[in-house]
mmCIF file of C-alpha atoms in Angstrom:
data_model
loop_
_atom_site.group_PDB
_atom_site.id
_atom_site.type_symbol
_atom_site.label_atom_id
_atom_site.label_comp_id
_atom_site.label_asym_id
_atom_site.label_seq_id
_atom_site.Cartn_x
_atom_site.Cartn_y
_atom_site.Cartn_z
ATOM 1 C CA UNK A 1 24.973 25.006 14.442
ATOM 2 C CA UNK A 2 21.259 24.894 14.956
ATOM 3 C CA UNK A 3 19.613 21.844 13.492
ATOM 4 C CA UNK A 4 16.311 21.589 11.691
ATOM 5 C CA UNK A 5 13.657 23.233 13.840
ATOM 6 C CA UNK A 6 9.941 22.586 13.650
ATOM 7 C CA UNK A 7 6.931 24.150 15.274
ATOM 8 C CA UNK A 8 4.637 23.460 16.928
ATOM 9 C CA UNK A 9 5.846 20.255 18.549
ATOM 10 C CA UNK A 10 2.380 19.023 19.435
ATOM 11 C CA UNK A 11 -1.079 20.119 18.422
ATOM 12 C CA UNK A 12 -4.629 18.856 18.493
ATOM 13 C CA UNK A 13 -7.146 19.761 15.803
ATOM 14 C CA UNK A 14 -10.743 18.877 15.080
ATOM 15 C CA UNK A 15 -11.886 17.134 11.913
ATOM 16 C CA UNK A 16 -12.490 19.608 9.130
ATOM 17 C CA UNK A 17 -10.082 22.213 10.487
ATOM 18 C CA UNK A 18 -6.929 23.429 8.836
ATOM 19 C CA UNK A 19 -3.371 23.235 10.193
ATOM 20 C CA UNK A 20 -0.066 24.926 9.361
ATOM 21 C CA UNK A 21 3.243 23.386 10.352
ATOM 22 C CA UNK A 22 6.505 25.303 10.162
ATOM 23 C CA UNK A 23 10.098 24.332 9.526
ATOM 24 C CA UNK A 24 13.424 26.137 9.539
ATOM 25 C CA UNK A 25 16.248 24.296 7.797
ATOM 26 C CA UNK A 26 19.853 24.121 8.866
ATOM 27 C CA UNK A 27 21.651 27.351 8.066
ATOM 28 C CA UNK A 28 22.927 27.219 4.495
ATOM 29 C CA UNK A 29 20.554 24.468 3.415
ATOM 30 C CA UNK A 30 18.316 25.380 0.493
ATOM 31 C CA UNK A 31 16.153 22.282 0.243
ATOM 32 C CA UNK A 32 13.309 21.317 2.547
ATOM 33 C CA UNK A 33 11.252 18.139 2.433
ATOM 34 C CA UNK A 34 8.192 17.044 4.374
ATOM 35 C CA UNK A 35 7.337 13.513 5.474
ATOM 36 C CA UNK A 36 4.313 11.996 7.203
ATOM 37 C CA UNK A 37 4.915 9.190 9.672
ATOM 38 C CA UNK A 38 1.851 7.328 10.848
ATOM 39 C CA UNK A 39 2.321 5.349 14.051
ATOM 40 C CA UNK A 40 4.050 2.034 13.385
ATOM 41 C CA UNK A 41 5.133 2.893 9.864
ATOM 42 C CA UNK A 42 8.076 4.453 8.103
ATOM 43 C CA UNK A 43 7.938 8.086 6.970
ATOM 44 C CA UNK A 44 6.194 8.798 3.675
ATOM 45 C CA UNK A 45 7.404 11.576 1.370
ATOM 46 C CA UNK A 46 4.962 14.456 0.935
ATOM 47 C CA UNK A 47 6.859 17.351 -0.719
ATOM 48 C CA UNK A 48 10.288 18.662 -1.530
ATOM 49 C CA UNK A 49 11.111 22.323 -2.172
ATOM 50 C CA UNK A 50 14.312 23.873 -3.414
ATOM 51 C CA UNK A 51 14.849 27.578 -3.937
ATOM 52 C CA UNK A 52 11.111 28.124 -3.426
ATOM 53 C CA UNK A 53 10.219 25.757 -6.252
ATOM 54 C CA UNK A 54 8.460 22.426 -5.779
ATOM 55 C CA UNK A 55 10.836 19.640 -6.728
ATOM 56 C CA UNK A 56 8.706 16.650 -5.911
ATOM 57 C CA UNK A 57 5.346 15.581 -4.591
ATOM 58 C CA UNK A 58 4.333 12.287 -3.021
ATOM 59 C CA UNK A 59 1.035 10.483 -3.293
ATOM 60 C CA UNK A 60 -1.005 12.786 -1.072
ATOM 61 C CA UNK A 61 -4.332 14.512 -1.801
ATOM 62 C CA UNK A 62 -4.620 18.161 -2.781
ATOM 63 C CA UNK A 63 -5.587 18.975 0.803
ATOM 64 C CA UNK A 64 -1.853 18.951 1.439
ATOM 65 C CA UNK A 65 0.109 21.966 0.236
ATOM 66 C CA UNK A 66 3.408 23.590 1.063
ATOM 67 C CA UNK A 67 5.590 26.510 0.244
ATOM 68 C CA UNK A 68 9.112 27.717 0.805
ATOM 69 C CA UNK A 69 10.074 31.255 1.667
ATOM 70 C CA UNK A 70 13.077 33.355 0.536
ATOM 71 C CA UNK A 71 14.884 32.492 3.778
ATOM 72 C CA UNK A 72 14.378 28.785 2.876
ATOM 73 C CA UNK A 73 11.989 28.117 5.748
ATOM 74 C CA UNK A 74 8.863 26.208 4.826
ATOM 75 C CA UNK A 75 5.254 25.680 5.778
ATOM 76 C CA UNK A 76 3.095 22.611 5.319
ATOM 77 C CA UNK A 77 -0.654 23.197 5.203
ATOM 78 C CA UNK A 78 -3.312 20.558 5.525
ATOM 79 C CA UNK A 79 -6.941 21.489 4.892
ATOM 80 C CA UNK A 80 -10.157 19.692 5.806
ATOM 81 C CA UNK A 81 -8.407 17.491 8.351
ATOM 82 C CA UNK A 82 -9.366 13.839 8.603
ATOM 83 C CA UNK A 83 -8.781 11.460 11.490
ATOM 84 C CA UNK A 84 -6.270 9.647 9.281
ATOM 85 C CA UNK A 85 -4.093 12.754 9.108
ATOM 86 C CA UNK A 86 -3.058 12.122 12.710
ATOM 87 C CA UNK A 87 0.671 11.517 12.474
ATOM 88 C CA UNK A 88 4.153 12.805 13.129
ATOM 89 C CA UNK A 89 5.134 15.304 10.439
ATOM 90 C CA UNK A 90 8.844 15.431 9.847
ATOM 91 C CA UNK A 91 10.745 18.180 8.117
ATOM 92 C CA UNK A 92 14.120 17.472 6.566
ATOM 93 C CA UNK A 93 16.719 19.765 5.079
ATOM 94 C CA UNK A 94 19.688 19.340 2.801
ATOM 95 C CA UNK A 95 22.103 21.626 1.015
ATOM 96 C CA UNK A 96 21.174 21.208 -2.626
ATOM 97 C CA UNK A 97 18.377 18.682 -2.596
ATOM 98 C CA UNK A 98 20.153 16.410 -5.021
ATOM 99 C CA UNK A 99 22.535 13.564 -5.383
ATOM 100 C CA UNK A 100 24.661 12.686 -2.424
ATOM 101 C CA UNK A 101 23.261 15.286 -0.073
ATOM 102 C CA UNK A 102 22.999 14.157 3.510
ATOM 103 C CA UNK A 103 19.463 14.719 4.743
ATOM 104 C CA UNK A 104 18.899 15.960 8.288
ATOM 105 C CA UNK A 105 15.598 15.683 10.105
ATOM 106 C CA UNK A 106 13.870 17.800 12.701
ATOM 107 C CA UNK A 107 12.126 16.410 15.758
ATOM 108 C CA UNK A 108 8.748 16.582 14.113
ATOM 109 C CA UNK A 109 5.324 17.984 14.797
ATOM 110 C CA UNK A 110 2.821 15.634 16.373
ATOM 111 C CA UNK A 111 -0.646 16.239 14.929
ATOM 112 C CA UNK A 112 -3.680 14.650 16.540
ATOM 113 C CA UNK A 113 -7.022 15.025 14.786
ATOM 114 C CA UNK A 114 -10.077 14.363 16.946
ATOM 115 C CA UNK B 1 8.835 2.032 -8.363
ATOM 116 C CA UNK B 2 11.434 1.485 -5.700
ATOM 117 C CA UNK B 3 10.531 -0.386 -2.535
ATOM 118 C CA UNK B 4 12.309 -1.098 0.739
ATOM 119 C CA UNK B 5 11.488 -4.110 2.894
ATOM 120 C CA UNK B 6 12.448 -4.760 6.492
ATOM 121 C CA UNK B 7 11.252 -8.223 7.449
ATOM 122 C CA UNK B 8 12.127 -8.052 11.132
ATOM 123 C CA UNK B 9 9.535 -5.983 13.033
ATOM 124 C CA UNK B 10 11.392 -6.492 16.315
ATOM 125 C CA UNK B 11 14.830 -7.645 17.397
ATOM 126 C CA UNK B 12 16.489 -8.063 20.758
ATOM 127 C CA UNK B 13 20.160 -8.154 21.736
ATOM 128 C CA UNK B 14 22.102 -8.442 24.948
ATOM 129 C CA UNK B 15 24.284 -5.531 25.942
ATOM 130 C CA UNK B 16 27.813 -5.864 24.489
ATOM 131 C CA UNK B 17 26.651 -8.438 21.923
ATOM 132 C CA UNK B 18 26.334 -8.059 18.143
ATOM 133 C CA UNK B 19 23.084 -7.814 16.215
ATOM 134 C CA UNK B 20 22.286 -7.636 12.506
ATOM 135 C CA UNK B 21 19.232 -5.897 11.074
ATOM 136 C CA UNK B 22 18.089 -6.926 7.606
ATOM 137 C CA UNK B 23 16.912 -4.810 4.690
ATOM 138 C CA UNK B 24 16.148 -5.634 1.088
ATOM 139 C CA UNK B 25 15.168 -3.239 -1.658
ATOM 140 C CA UNK B 26 13.977 -3.268 -5.208
ATOM 141 C CA UNK B 27 15.091 -0.864 -7.904
ATOM 142 C CA UNK B 28 15.893 -0.814 -11.594
ATOM 143 C CA UNK B 29 18.472 1.931 -11.147
ATOM 144 C CA UNK B 30 22.178 1.175 -11.124
ATOM 145 C CA UNK B 31 23.258 4.112 -9.008
ATOM 146 C CA UNK B 32 21.608 5.029 -5.734
ATOM 147 C CA UNK B 33 22.194 5.607 -2.041
ATOM 148 C CA UNK B 34 21.180 3.507 0.940
ATOM 149 C CA UNK B 35 20.858 4.672 4.512
ATOM 150 C CA UNK B 36 20.145 3.442 7.997
ATOM 151 C CA UNK B 37 18.367 5.892 10.259
ATOM 152 C CA UNK B 38 17.788 5.521 13.989
ATOM 153 C CA UNK B 39 14.627 6.871 15.597
ATOM 154 C CA UNK B 40 14.731 6.889 19.396
ATOM 155 C CA UNK B 41 11.657 7.645 21.519
ATOM 156 C CA UNK B 42 12.319 11.365 20.976
ATOM 157 C CA UNK B 43 11.220 10.611 17.369
ATOM 158 C CA UNK B 44 14.043 12.529 15.684
ATOM 159 C CA UNK B 45 15.515 10.648 12.742
ATOM 160 C CA UNK B 46 19.265 10.304 13.187
ATOM 161 C CA UNK B 47 21.502 9.188 10.328
ATOM 162 C CA UNK B 48 23.508 6.120 11.355
ATOM 163 C CA UNK B 49 25.315 5.209 8.154
ATOM 164 C CA UNK B 50 25.129 5.655 4.390
ATOM 165 C CA UNK B 51 26.320 3.615 1.429
ATOM 166 C CA UNK B 52 26.820 4.687 -2.165
ATOM 167 C CA UNK B 53 25.861 1.892 -4.543
ATOM 168 C CA UNK B 54 28.857 2.540 -6.806
ATOM 169 C CA UNK B 55 31.237 1.833 -3.929
ATOM 170 C CA UNK B 56 32.095 -1.814 -3.411
ATOM 171 C CA UNK B 57 33.542 -1.236 0.035
ATOM 172 C CA UNK B 58 31.067 -1.595 2.863
ATOM 173 C CA UNK B 59 30.568 1.539 4.937
ATOM 174 C CA UNK B 60 31.626 1.605 8.586
ATOM 175 C CA UNK B 61 30.955 4.122 11.336
ATOM 176 C CA UNK B 62 32.484 3.140 14.657
ATOM 177 C CA UNK B 63 30.372 0.221 16.000
ATOM 178 C CA UNK B 64 28.043 0.307 12.987
ATOM 179 C CA UNK B 65 28.804 -1.409 9.702
ATOM 180 C CA UNK B 66 26.832 -2.564 6.711
ATOM 181 C CA UNK B 67 26.887 -5.611 4.481
ATOM 182 C CA UNK B 68 25.939 -4.292 1.042
ATOM 183 C CA UNK B 69 25.167 -6.972 -1.535
ATOM 184 C CA UNK B 70 24.236 -5.105 -4.705
ATOM 185 C CA UNK B 71 23.356 -8.118 -6.819
ATOM 186 C CA UNK B 72 21.110 -9.492 -4.092
ATOM 187 C CA UNK B 73 19.733 -6.011 -3.338
ATOM 188 C CA UNK B 74 20.463 -6.517 0.322
ATOM 189 C CA UNK B 75 21.676 -3.935 2.831
ATOM 190 C CA UNK B 76 22.028 -5.179 6.405
ATOM 191 C CA UNK B 77 23.217 -3.218 9.433
ATOM 192 C CA UNK B 78 25.517 -4.777 12.009
ATOM 193 C CA UNK B 79 25.763 -3.209 15.436
ATOM 194 C CA UNK B 80 28.733 -4.411 17.452
ATOM 195 C CA UNK B 81 29.184 -4.103 21.224
ATOM 196 C CA UNK B 82 25.525 -3.093 21.605
ATOM 197 C CA UNK B 83 24.791 -0.406 24.158
ATOM 198 C CA UNK B 84 21.601 0.501 25.989
ATOM 199 C CA UNK B 85 21.496 3.739 24.007
ATOM 200 C CA UNK B 86 21.206 1.757 20.779
ATOM 201 C CA UNK B 87 17.639 0.826 21.662
ATOM 202 C CA UNK B 88 15.442 2.494 19.060
ATOM 203 C CA UNK B 89 13.506 1.986 15.847
ATOM 204 C CA UNK B 90 15.831 1.515 12.886
ATOM 205 C CA UNK B 91 14.767 2.403 9.371
ATOM 206 C CA UNK B 92 16.420 1.404 6.143
ATOM 207 C CA UNK B 93 16.015 3.985 3.374
ATOM 208 C CA UNK B 94 16.724 4.321 -0.364
ATOM 209 C CA UNK B 95 17.444 7.418 -2.413
ATOM 210 C CA UNK B 96 17.895 7.589 -6.150
ATOM 211 C CA UNK B 97 21.119 8.974 -7.559
ATOM 212 C CA UNK B 98 19.814 11.249 -10.231
ATOM 213 C CA UNK B 99 16.598 13.124 -10.821
ATOM 214 C CA UNK B 100 15.323 16.372 -9.434
ATOM 215 C CA UNK B 101 14.417 15.196 -5.955
ATOM 216 C CA UNK B 102 16.212 13.699 -2.968
ATOM 217 C CA UNK B 103 13.173 11.732 -1.875
ATOM 218 C CA UNK B 104 13.873 9.006 0.659
ATOM 219 C CA UNK B 105 11.924 5.757 0.522
ATOM 220 C CA UNK B 106 11.739 4.102 3.923
ATOM 221 C CA UNK B 107 11.079 0.586 5.079
ATOM 222 C CA UNK B 108 8.646 -0.177 7.881
ATOM 223 C CA UNK B 109 11.336 -0.278 10.531
ATOM 224 C CA UNK B 110 12.825 -2.712 13.039
ATOM 225 C CA UNK B 111 12.393 -2.054 16.743
ATOM 226 C CA UNK B 112 15.615 -2.961 18.526
ATOM 227 C CA UNK B 113 15.585 -3.733 22.246
ATOM 228 C CA UNK B 114 18.861 -3.933 24.170
ATOM 229 C CA UNK B 115 18.781 -6.127 27.277
ATOM 230 C CA UNK B 116 21.134 -5.253 30.156
#
């Protein structure tokens, strides 16, 4: 089975620009979550989507948005990029998004803002 | 709010020896899940082991085992017969049992070095 896939793997953006990161969950998984991992820290929860509906949102500004498509893939958008948005963005998928689901992570998208 | 604390930023172990990574957490919930994830230089988070809080028996996965002390809110990871491939950043994580989300709350990580 194909795991969680993310694209692009690396990208460099300029302050003030906008970025879109993409994620395809494991086949059969209906829930997708996004995490931000700044260098030297643990991942921080940004969003969770299930069946195209937002299930949860972390403590991130409105510049961060996401959506989930009918095929359960997801996009994370960040507007008006700041230097502090430089991080590894991890996508995770699970079957139902609840309870005892095992959560699987992709390899991440490295975003550098200059 | 739930928090996860890993007080050991770095640890080192000799190949074939045993090492224990510490994790404490804070929660007012009675049911929850705890996890250890491994993040090698490739940066992909790999699930090492999970523990359901309602289970008294400590989880074990091959060379990896946990010591879950619910009353003390402690969840340590023991790696036996350490191998060079075990070198990585290890994160302890918490997930609530109920609710609408499966949000994971991570600690700050412990960087494990394995010496040949």
